Short mmCIF file of C-alpha atoms in Angstrom, two decimals:
data_model
loop_
_atom_site.label_atom_id
_atom_site.label_comp_id
_atom_site.label_asym_id
_atom_site.label_seq_id
_atom_site.Cartn_x
_atom_site.Cartn_y
_atom_site.Cartn_z
CA UNK A 1 -10.13 -19.63 -7.47
CA UNK A 2 -10.10 -17.35 -4.96
CA UNK A 3 -11.22 -13.49 -4.62
CA UNK A 4 -7.39 -13.08 -4.12
CA UNK A 5 -6.52 -14.68 -6.92
CA UNK A 6 -9.64 -13.50 -9.37
CA UNK A 7 -8.70 -9.58 -8.56
CA UNK A 8 -5.21 -10.86 -9.86
CA UNK A 9 -5.90 -12.49 -13.27
CA UNK A 10 -8.30 -9.34 -13.70
CA UNK A 11 -5.67 -6.26 -13.03
CA UNK A 12 -4.75 -6.16 -17.46
CA UNK A 13 -8.03 -5.03 -17.75
CA UNK A 14 -7.25 -2.19 -15.41
CA UNK A 15 -4.59 -0.91 -17.95
CA UNK A 16 -6.78 -1.76 -21.15
CA UNK A 17 -9.06 0.81 -19.60
CA UNK A 18 -6.50 3.53 -19.15
CA UNK A 19 -5.06 2.85 -22.72
CA UNK A 20 -9.07 2.56 -24.32
CA UNK A 21 -10.16 6.22 -22.26
CA UNK A 22 -6.37 7.88 -24.17
CA UNK A 23 -7.44 6.77 -27.47
CA UNK A 24 -10.42 7.31 -27.80
CA UNK A 25 -10.40 11.21 -25.32
CA UNK A 26 -7.39 11.61 -27.84
CA UNK A 27 -10.03 10.13 -30.90
CA UNK A 28 -12.76 12.20 -30.22
CA UNK A 29 -11.05 15.90 -29.36
CA UNK A 30 -10.74 15.51 -26.06
CA UNK A 31 -14.87 15.40 -25.60
CA UNK A 32 -16.06 11.93 -23.34
CA UNK A 33 -19.69 11.18 -22.82
CA UNK A 34 -21.75 9.13 -21.33
CA UNK A 35 -25.46 8.24 -21.76
CA UNK A 36 -25.93 9.56 -17.32
CA UNK A 37 -23.59 12.21 -17.86
CA UNK A 38 -23.62 13.54 -21.68
CA UNK A 39 -20.52 15.14 -22.81
CA UNK A 40 -17.69 16.00 -20.25
CA UNK A 41 -13.63 16.94 -21.26
CA UNK A 42 -11.40 14.12 -21.30
CA UNK A 43 -7.90 14.42 -21.10
CA UNK A 44 -4.47 13.31 -20.60
CA UNK A 45 -2.71 15.42 -18.99
CA UNK A 46 1.34 16.03 -16.51
CA UNK A 47 1.79 12.90 -16.48
CA UNK A 48 1.89 9.29 -17.75
CA UNK A 49 3.60 6.27 -17.06
CA UNK A 50 3.83 2.96 -19.26
CA UNK A 51 5.13 -0.36 -18.05
CA UNK A 52 5.62 -4.06 -19.10
CA UNK A 53 7.09 -6.57 -16.46
CA UNK A 54 10.08 -4.25 -15.51
CA UNK A 55 10.23 -1.64 -18.52
CA UNK A 56 9.28 1.64 -16.88
CA UNK A 57 8.94 4.94 -19.13
CA UNK A 58 7.85 7.76 -17.71
CA UNK A 59 6.41 10.86 -19.10
CA UNK A 60 5.87 14.40 -18.21
CA UNK A 61 4.55 17.10 -19.73
CA UNK A 62 1.40 19.45 -20.72
CA UNK A 63 0.10 16.52 -23.08
CA UNK A 64 2.51 13.94 -22.31
CA UNK A 65 0.43 10.98 -24.35
CA UNK A 66 0.62 13.36 -27.16
CA UNK A 67 4.53 12.92 -27.03
CA UNK A 68 6.21 10.21 -29.86
CA UNK A 69 7.84 8.34 -27.07
CA UNK A 70 4.02 7.40 -25.49
CA UNK A 71 2.91 6.07 -28.50
CA UNK A 72 6.49 4.11 -28.80
CA UNK A 73 5.64 2.84 -25.32
CA UNK A 74 3.04 1.31 -26.63
CA UNK A 75 4.62 0.08 -29.54
CA UNK A 76 6.96 -1.74 -28.04
CA UNK A 77 4.19 -3.23 -25.90
CA UNK A 78 3.31 -1.66 -22.76
CA UNK A 79 0.60 -0.16 -21.36
CA UNK A 80 -0.99 2.80 -19.11
CA UNK A 81 -0.21 2.19 -15.77
CA UNK A 82 -1.16 5.47 -14.40
CA UNK A 83 -2.10 8.71 -15.96
CA UNK A 84 -3.03 12.23 -14.62
CA UNK A 85 -6.40 13.74 -15.85
CA UNK A 86 -8.64 16.25 -16.43
CA UNK A 87 -11.95 15.54 -16.18
CA UNK A 88 -14.46 19.33 -16.53
CA UNK A 89 -18.50 18.32 -16.26
CA UNK A 90 -20.41 20.73 -15.88
CA UNK A 91 -18.79 23.64 -13.57
CA UNK A 92 -16.25 21.49 -12.36
CA UNK A 93 -13.11 21.53 -13.11
CA UNK A 94 -11.62 17.90 -11.67
CA UNK A 95 -7.31 16.92 -11.90
CA UNK A 96 -6.28 12.83 -10.55
CA UNK A 97 -3.48 10.12 -11.10
CA UNK A 98 -5.88 7.44 -12.46
CA UNK A 99 -3.73 3.99 -11.01
CA UNK A 100 -5.16 1.57 -13.43
CA UNK A 101 -4.12 -2.00 -11.53
CA UNK A 102 -6.35 -0.53 -8.85
CA UNK A 103 -8.64 2.08 -10.00
CA UNK A 104 -8.18 4.13 -7.11
CA UNK A 105 -7.78 7.79 -7.60
CA UNK A 106 -4.86 9.69 -5.98
CA UNK A 107 -4.15 13.85 -5.77
CA UNK A 108 -8.06 14.81 -6.62
CA UNK A 109 -8.37 18.33 -7.11
CA UNK A 110 -12.14 20.19 -7.03
CA UNK A 111 -11.33 22.76 -8.13
CA UNK A 112 -15.47 24.55 -8.76
CA UNK A 113 -15.96 26.91 -11.08
CA UNK A 114 -18.73 28.76 -8.54
CA UNK A 115 -20.62 32.82 -9.50
CA UNK A 116 -18.46 33.53 -12.32
CA UNK A 117 -15.01 32.70 -10.90
CA UNK A 118 -12.59 29.84 -10.84
CA UNK A 119 -12.28 29.16 -7.25
CA UNK A 120 -9.83 26.68 -5.74
CA UNK A 121 -11.08 23.16 -4.46
CA UNK A 122 -11.71 23.82 -0.84
CA UNK A 123 -13.41 27.55 -1.41
CA UNK A 124 -16.35 26.01 0.24
CA UNK A 125 -14.69 25.16 3.56
CA UNK A 126 -14.15 26.35 6.52
CA UNK A 127 -11.22 28.82 7.62
CA UNK A 128 -8.13 26.30 8.60
CA UNK A 129 -8.34 26.75 12.09
CA UNK A 130 -11.72 26.16 12.32
CA UNK A 131 -10.96 22.51 11.56
CA UNK A 132 -7.27 22.46 12.51
CA UNK A 133 -5.02 21.95 13.71
CA UNK A 134 -6.51 18.28 16.23
CA UNK A 135 -6.52 19.41 19.72
CA UNK A 136 -6.74 17.18 22.49
CA UNK A 137 -10.09 18.29 23.91
CA UNK A 138 -12.93 16.88 26.08
CA UNK A 139 -15.57 18.42 23.90
CA UNK A 140 -15.98 18.70 20.19
CA UNK A 141 -15.62 21.89 18.51
CA UNK A 142 -18.75 24.60 18.89
CA UNK A 143 -21.43 23.39 16.91
CA UNK A 144 -20.85 26.52 13.89
CA UNK A 145 -17.63 24.93 13.53
CA UNK A 146 -18.80 21.76 13.51
CA UNK A 147 -21.71 22.59 11.50
CA UNK A 148 -19.43 24.05 8.89
CA UNK A 149 -17.36 21.16 8.85
CA UNK A 150 -19.56 19.40 8.13
CA UNK A 151 -21.01 21.23 5.60
CA UNK A 152 -18.31 21.20 3.73
CA UNK A 153 -17.27 17.35 4.20
CA UNK A 154 -20.56 16.60 2.17
CA UNK A 155 -19.75 18.74 -0.54
CA UNK A 156 -16.76 16.91 -0.88
CA UNK A 157 -17.74 13.83 -0.70
CA UNK A 158 -21.41 14.64 -3.18
CA UNK A 159 -18.35 15.65 -6.01
CA UNK A 160 -16.31 13.18 -5.55
CA UNK A 161 -19.17 10.21 -5.98
CA UNK A 162 -20.08 12.91 -9.41
CA UNK A 163 -16.75 11.98 -10.40
CA UNK A 164 -16.77 8.35 -9.56
CA UNK A 165 -20.21 7.75 -11.20
CA UNK A 166 -18.99 8.87 -14.46
CA UNK A 167 -15.66 6.40 -13.78
CA UNK A 168 -17.78 4.16 -13.37
CA UNK A 169 -19.76 4.98 -15.96
CA UNK A 170 -16.96 4.69 -18.49
CA UNK A 171 -15.39 1.23 -17.09
CA UNK A 172 -19.30 0.30 -17.89
CA UNK A 173 -19.19 0.73 -21.79
CA UNK A 174 -16.04 -0.04 -22.44
CA UNK A 175 -16.62 -3.45 -20.11
CA UNK A 176 -19.69 -3.58 -22.78
CA UNK A 177 -17.28 -3.20 -25.69
CA UNK A 178 -14.13 -4.79 -24.67
CA UNK A 179 -16.60 -7.86 -23.79
CA UNK A 180 -18.51 -8.01 -26.78
CA UNK A 181 -17.60 -8.58 -30.53
CA UNK A 182 -17.47 -5.05 -30.86
CA UNK A 183 -13.86 -4.97 -29.18
CA UNK A 184 -12.47 -7.87 -32.16
CA UNK A 185 -14.86 -6.53 -35.17
CA UNK A 186 -13.84 -2.49 -34.70
CA UNK A 187 -12.12 -1.23 -31.29
CA UNK A 188 -9.63 -4.10 -31.77
CA UNK A 189 -8.23 -3.20 -34.75
CA UNK A 190 -8.56 0.49 -34.76
CA UNK A 191 -6.36 0.94 -31.21
CA UNK A 192 -4.10 -0.90 -33.09
CA UNK A 193 -3.98 1.55 -36.24
CA UNK A 194 -4.06 4.24 -33.46
CA UNK A 195 -1.22 3.00 -31.67
CA UNK A 196 0.87 2.00 -35.15
CA UNK A 197 0.44 5.86 -35.47
CA UNK A 198 1.98 5.85 -38.68
CA UNK A 199 2.17 9.07 -40.32
CA UNK A 200 -0.94 9.88 -43.15
CA UNK A 201 -3.17 7.37 -42.02
CA UNK A 202 -6.29 8.34 -41.28
CA UNK A 203 -8.82 7.60 -38.09
CA UNK A 204 -12.24 7.83 -38.98
CA UNK A 205 -13.69 8.84 -35.49
CA UNK A 206 -17.44 9.15 -37.49
CA UNK A 207 -17.14 6.13 -38.21
CA UNK A 208 -15.71 4.68 -35.30
CA UNK A 209 -18.36 7.12 -33.39
CA UNK A 210 -21.25 4.78 -34.88
CA UNK A 211 -20.05 1.84 -34.36
CA UNK A 212 -19.69 2.95 -30.76
CA UNK A 213 -23.36 3.95 -30.65
CA UNK A 214 -23.77 1.12 -31.87
CA UNK A 215 -22.92 -1.66 -30.19
CA UNK A 216 -23.53 -0.28 -27.15
CA UNK A 217 -26.91 -0.21 -27.73
CA UNK A 218 -27.71 2.36 -30.00
CA UNK A 219 -28.31 5.79 -27.62
CA UNK A 220 -26.35 8.54 -28.39
CA UNK A 221 -23.18 9.55 -27.55
CA UNK A 222 -20.69 12.01 -27.56
CA UNK B 1 -7.30 15.51 6.69
CA UNK B 2 -8.11 14.15 3.19
CA UNK B 3 -11.47 13.55 3.88
CA UNK B 4 -11.83 16.95 5.34
CA UNK B 5 -9.80 19.03 3.07
CA UNK B 6 -6.44 19.36 0.43
CA UNK B 7 -6.29 16.93 -2.61
CA UNK B 8 -8.07 13.62 -2.41
CA UNK B 9 -6.50 10.12 -2.15
CA UNK B 10 -7.79 7.20 -1.20
CA UNK B 11 -8.60 3.13 -2.68
CA UNK B 12 -12.59 2.27 -2.62
CA UNK B 13 -13.75 -0.94 -0.66
CA UNK B 14 -17.08 -2.34 -1.22
CA UNK B 15 -19.04 -3.15 1.57
CA UNK B 16 -20.73 -6.84 1.64
CA UNK B 17 -23.12 -7.53 4.05
CA UNK B 18 -26.90 -6.56 5.30
CA UNK B 19 -27.13 -4.06 8.49
CA UNK B 20 -28.77 -4.95 11.25
CA UNK B 21 -31.52 -2.92 12.25
CA UNK B 22 -29.89 -1.79 15.54
CA UNK B 23 -26.45 -0.88 13.17
CA UNK B 24 -25.93 2.25 15.20
CA UNK B 25 -25.92 1.13 17.96
CA UNK B 26 -23.88 -1.95 17.71
CA UNK B 27 -21.27 -0.44 15.98
CA UNK B 28 -21.02 2.49 18.56
CA UNK B 29 -20.33 -0.27 21.12
CA UNK B 30 -17.58 -1.81 18.40
CA UNK B 31 -15.76 1.34 17.89
CA UNK B 32 -15.91 2.31 21.38
CA UNK B 33 -14.28 -1.38 22.27
CA UNK B 34 -12.09 -0.39 19.06
CA UNK B 35 -10.55 2.89 19.86
CA UNK B 36 -6.82 3.41 19.75
CA UNK B 37 -5.59 2.88 22.60
CA UNK B 38 -1.85 4.30 22.89
CA UNK B 39 1.39 2.42 23.57
CA UNK B 40 3.11 2.19 27.23
CA UNK B 41 6.75 1.99 27.38
CA UNK B 42 6.57 -1.06 29.54
CA UNK B 43 3.76 -3.33 27.54
CA UNK B 44 5.06 -5.78 24.74
CA UNK B 45 2.85 -4.50 21.98
CA UNK B 46 5.34 -2.42 19.26
CA UNK B 47 2.23 -1.77 17.68
CA UNK B 48 -1.32 -0.85 17.53
CA UNK B 49 -4.24 0.61 15.51
CA UNK B 50 -7.46 2.02 16.96
CA UNK B 51 -9.88 4.23 16.05
CA UNK B 52 -9.81 8.28 16.76
CA UNK B 53 -12.31 11.15 15.36
CA UNK B 54 -11.16 11.98 11.79
CA UNK B 55 -9.01 14.65 11.54
CA UNK B 56 -8.37 14.87 15.70
CA UNK B 57 -6.07 11.64 15.94
CA UNK B 58 -6.57 12.19 20.52
CA UNK B 59 -9.80 12.44 19.92
CA UNK B 60 -10.11 9.09 21.60
CA UNK B 61 -13.22 9.82 22.60
CA UNK B 62 -16.19 8.70 20.30
CA UNK B 63 -19.30 9.51 20.40
CA UNK B 64 -22.01 9.44 18.45
CA UNK B 65 -21.59 13.11 17.02
CA UNK B 66 -17.96 12.36 16.12
CA UNK B 67 -18.82 9.33 14.21
CA UNK B 68 -21.83 9.87 12.05
CA UNK B 69 -21.90 12.33 9.98
CA UNK B 70 -25.82 11.71 8.10
CA UNK B 71 -25.44 8.54 6.51
CA UNK B 72 -21.45 8.66 6.66
CA UNK B 73 -19.40 6.79 8.80
CA UNK B 74 -16.78 8.39 9.71
CA UNK B 75 -13.34 7.77 11.71
CA UNK B 76 -9.64 8.01 12.10
CA UNK B 77 -7.62 4.72 11.78
CA UNK B 78 -4.22 5.57 13.96
CA UNK B 79 -2.11 3.14 14.69
CA UNK B 80 1.37 3.74 16.75
CA UNK B 81 4.16 1.94 16.50
CA UNK B 82 7.60 2.16 18.78
CA UNK B 83 10.19 3.68 16.50
CA UNK B 84 13.88 3.61 17.86
CA UNK B 85 16.08 5.45 15.71
CA UNK B 86 19.09 2.61 14.93
CA UNK B 87 22.29 4.61 15.79
CA UNK B 88 20.75 6.00 19.24
CA UNK B 89 20.01 1.98 19.68
CA UNK B 90 23.73 0.79 19.05
CA UNK B 91 24.84 3.43 21.88
CA UNK B 92 23.12 2.73 24.59
CA UNK B 93 23.79 -0.97 23.74
CA UNK B 94 27.08 -0.33 24.29
CA UNK B 95 27.13 0.72 27.03
CA UNK B 96 24.29 -1.11 28.57
CA UNK B 97 26.98 -4.38 27.81
CA UNK B 98 30.21 -2.58 29.25
CA UNK B 99 28.47 -1.88 32.36
CA UNK B 100 27.31 -5.39 32.29
CA UNK B 101 30.48 -7.12 31.41
CA UNK B 102 32.24 -5.11 34.00
CA UNK B 103 29.53 -6.13 36.66
CA UNK B 104 29.41 -9.46 35.67
CA UNK B 105 33.09 -9.48 36.05
CA UNK B 106 32.60 -11.49 32.60
CA UNK B 107 34.46 -10.95 28.64
CA UNK B 108 31.42 -12.10 26.43
CA UNK B 109 27.84 -12.20 26.17
CA UNK B 110 25.30 -15.12 26.17
CA UNK B 111 22.91 -15.12 22.74
CA UNK B 112 20.35 -14.72 25.42
CA UNK B 113 22.13 -12.24 27.78
CA UNK B 114 22.48 -10.06 24.86
CA UNK B 115 18.37 -10.25 23.50
CA UNK B 116 17.36 -9.37 27.43
CA UNK B 117 19.95 -7.03 27.59
CA UNK B 118 18.41 -5.19 23.94
CA UNK B 119 14.45 -5.48 25.78
CA UNK B 120 15.60 -3.93 28.32
CA UNK B 121 17.34 -1.22 27.07
CA UNK B 122 14.49 -0.40 24.07
CA UNK B 123 11.90 -0.44 27.10
CA UNK B 124 14.06 2.12 29.01
CA UNK B 125 14.45 4.20 25.69
CA UNK B 126 11.08 4.28 24.82
CA UNK B 127 10.30 5.92 28.81
CA UNK B 128 12.30 8.54 26.98
CA UNK B 129 10.59 8.11 23.20
CA UNK B 130 6.55 8.66 21.72
CA UNK B 131 6.00 6.08 19.17
CA UNK B 132 5.14 7.29 16.07
CA UNK B 133 1.87 7.81 15.63
CA UNK B 134 -0.18 7.06 11.30
CA UNK B 135 -4.10 8.01 10.85
CA UNK B 136 -5.68 7.56 7.61
CA UNK B 137 -9.10 8.79 7.24
CA UNK B 138 -12.20 6.65 6.49
CA UNK B 139 -15.70 7.67 5.18
CA UNK B 140 -17.86 4.63 5.10
CA UNK B 141 -21.25 5.97 3.08
CA UNK B 142 -23.97 3.52 4.24
CA UNK B 143 -26.25 4.66 1.35
CA UNK B 144 -23.33 3.40 -1.08
CA UNK B 145 -22.34 0.08 0.26
CA UNK B 146 -18.52 2.29 -0.22
CA UNK B 147 -15.79 3.08 2.30
CA UNK B 148 -12.97 5.18 1.10
CA UNK B 149 -9.73 4.96 2.86
CA UNK B 150 -7.54 7.60 2.39
CA UNK B 151 -4.58 6.03 1.66
CA UNK B 152 -2.48 3.83 -0.72
CA UNK B 153 -0.50 1.82 1.87
CA UNK B 154 -1.31 -1.90 1.12
CA UNK B 155 0.04 -2.88 4.49
CA UNK B 156 -2.53 -0.15 5.89
CA UNK B 157 -5.16 -1.59 3.98
CA UNK B 158 -4.62 -4.40 5.27
CA UNK B 159 -4.67 -3.47 9.05
CA UNK B 160 -7.89 -0.86 8.35
CA UNK B 161 -9.74 -4.53 6.72
CA UNK B 162 -8.79 -6.31 9.54
CA UNK B 163 -9.91 -4.04 12.80
CA UNK B 164 -12.87 -2.88 10.12
CA UNK B 165 -14.43 -6.90 10.01
CA UNK B 166 -13.74 -6.76 13.62
CA UNK B 167 -15.37 -4.63 14.32
CA UNK B 168 -18.49 -4.33 12.16
CA UNK B 169 -20.82 -7.30 10.41
CA UNK B 170 -19.71 -7.07 7.18
CA UNK B 171 -17.38 -7.81 4.71
CA UNK B 172 -15.33 -5.21 2.48
CA UNK B 173 -13.61 -5.55 -0.64
CA UNK B 174 -10.97 -3.49 -2.02
CA UNK B 175 -11.65 -2.09 -5.05
CA UNK B 176 -10.31 -3.74 -8.95
CA UNK B 177 -10.38 -3.17 -12.25
CA UNK B 178 -12.64 -7.71 -11.25
CA UNK B 179 -14.46 -6.53 -7.95
CA UNK B 180 -15.71 -3.17 -10.03
CA UNK B 181 -16.91 -5.69 -13.35
CA UNK B 182 -18.74 -8.10 -10.47
CA UNK B 183 -20.52 -4.74 -8.91
CA UNK B 184 -22.13 -3.03 -11.70
CA UNK B 185 -22.96 -6.09 -13.19
CA UNK B 186 -22.82 -8.03 -16.00
CA UNK B 187 -24.07 -9.99 -18.10
CA UNK B 188 -24.07 -14.02 -18.95
CA UNK B 189 -22.74 -13.57 -21.89
CA UNK B 190 -20.33 -10.42 -21.35
CA UNK B 191 -19.57 -13.01 -17.66
CA UNK B 192 -18.59 -16.08 -20.47
CA UNK B 193 -16.45 -13.91 -22.04
CA UNK B 194 -15.08 -12.06 -18.62
CA UNK B 195 -14.57 -15.68 -17.45
CA UNK B 196 -12.28 -16.21 -19.95
CA UNK B 197 -10.49 -13.28 -21.35
CA UNK B 198 -6.82 -12.50 -22.20
CA UNK B 199 -5.53 -9.56 -22.93
CA UNK B 200 -5.21 -8.10 -26.35
CA UNK B 201 -2.07 -8.04 -28.07
CA UNK B 202 -2.06 -4.77 -30.13
CA UNK B 203 0.81 -7.43 -31.97
CA UNK B 204 3.85 -4.82 -32.96
CA UNK B 205 5.63 -5.32 -29.19
CA UNK B 206 8.19 -7.14 -27.21
CA UNK B 207 7.72 -6.63 -23.91
CA UNK B 208 3.86 -7.30 -22.99
#
């Protein structure tokens, strides 16, 4: 099988991953963890799109994944195609849309809390007039401008890389569960119960967490 | 300039292959060779892609200082394309057809004449217009072996990959659930399950 065929044949894993993130963020009340990162805030916000074939459901709102329509879509066999996600990691607040089929990020904003006050993404950037607009010129920007633009770029890339590492760690944990005996033993049954969303059915998050930690090597998570 | 400011929307590509020792010098030669050459109205090409400085689409003289940002290779991927608005083309074509027929004293154009006339009209219009331009930032983290391409357009990604792989002696693999799993590494047991993995059926739907 060619690489492109293999890529296409495993697109569904991205949707299952997004479903798993949704499930765990709800089960653990918006706090996830990885061994490398410890605990961090993680929840779906603003928008979720679920689909199966040509059937598409888009839900918008402060907490779209919590709506009855979202669970009903799952029950009808749809899986999340993309979702707006909020991550709160140390002093960084990040919002983005995760596209399940490609794992691409869009609209990533890197708002940070610095010196005790919330600052918008780009606060460390030089003034706009230093960066653009693009001009026809033979010589490069003055050294001060260039250094400031470079610094801003490194800062953005550093924070982007931190987020990517977090998502990779979550994906690695998901794969460990998905490709091991844990999936059939307790993850899939719990996921189905959660999807069914029957009123009065309590999900035992502590028992799930304990089994999960054991399956992932007994390391303390959450 | 999404790489430099504003919110970030991008696709990742994993870089496969070893970089030669003289990578920076070789790369600069290859990058300069494939720097964007703006389209001219008289030439055959209707579309062309090439490199420009990141964030500066008109900066086509590329030097080490505006490409290498420490461990990053930063470039703009610029594509120029002639786009003639349909109504304008139709109106000018109508005029040209009428003038041609009057000159020849005929009532109808052959298919070949029509095609040639269309090309002449398009060339004339191109002299009055500017090509449409799109620029996408690209940032290659050499340490991580990751290219971040700040667009999610599959067409632009395909064009970029073609140019990139002509320029650098490495292979680009698009990120996807499959390729990320391979990059993170699976155990033998996981690989066996992975090869035969089928979708989880939640068992209650009728669409999946």
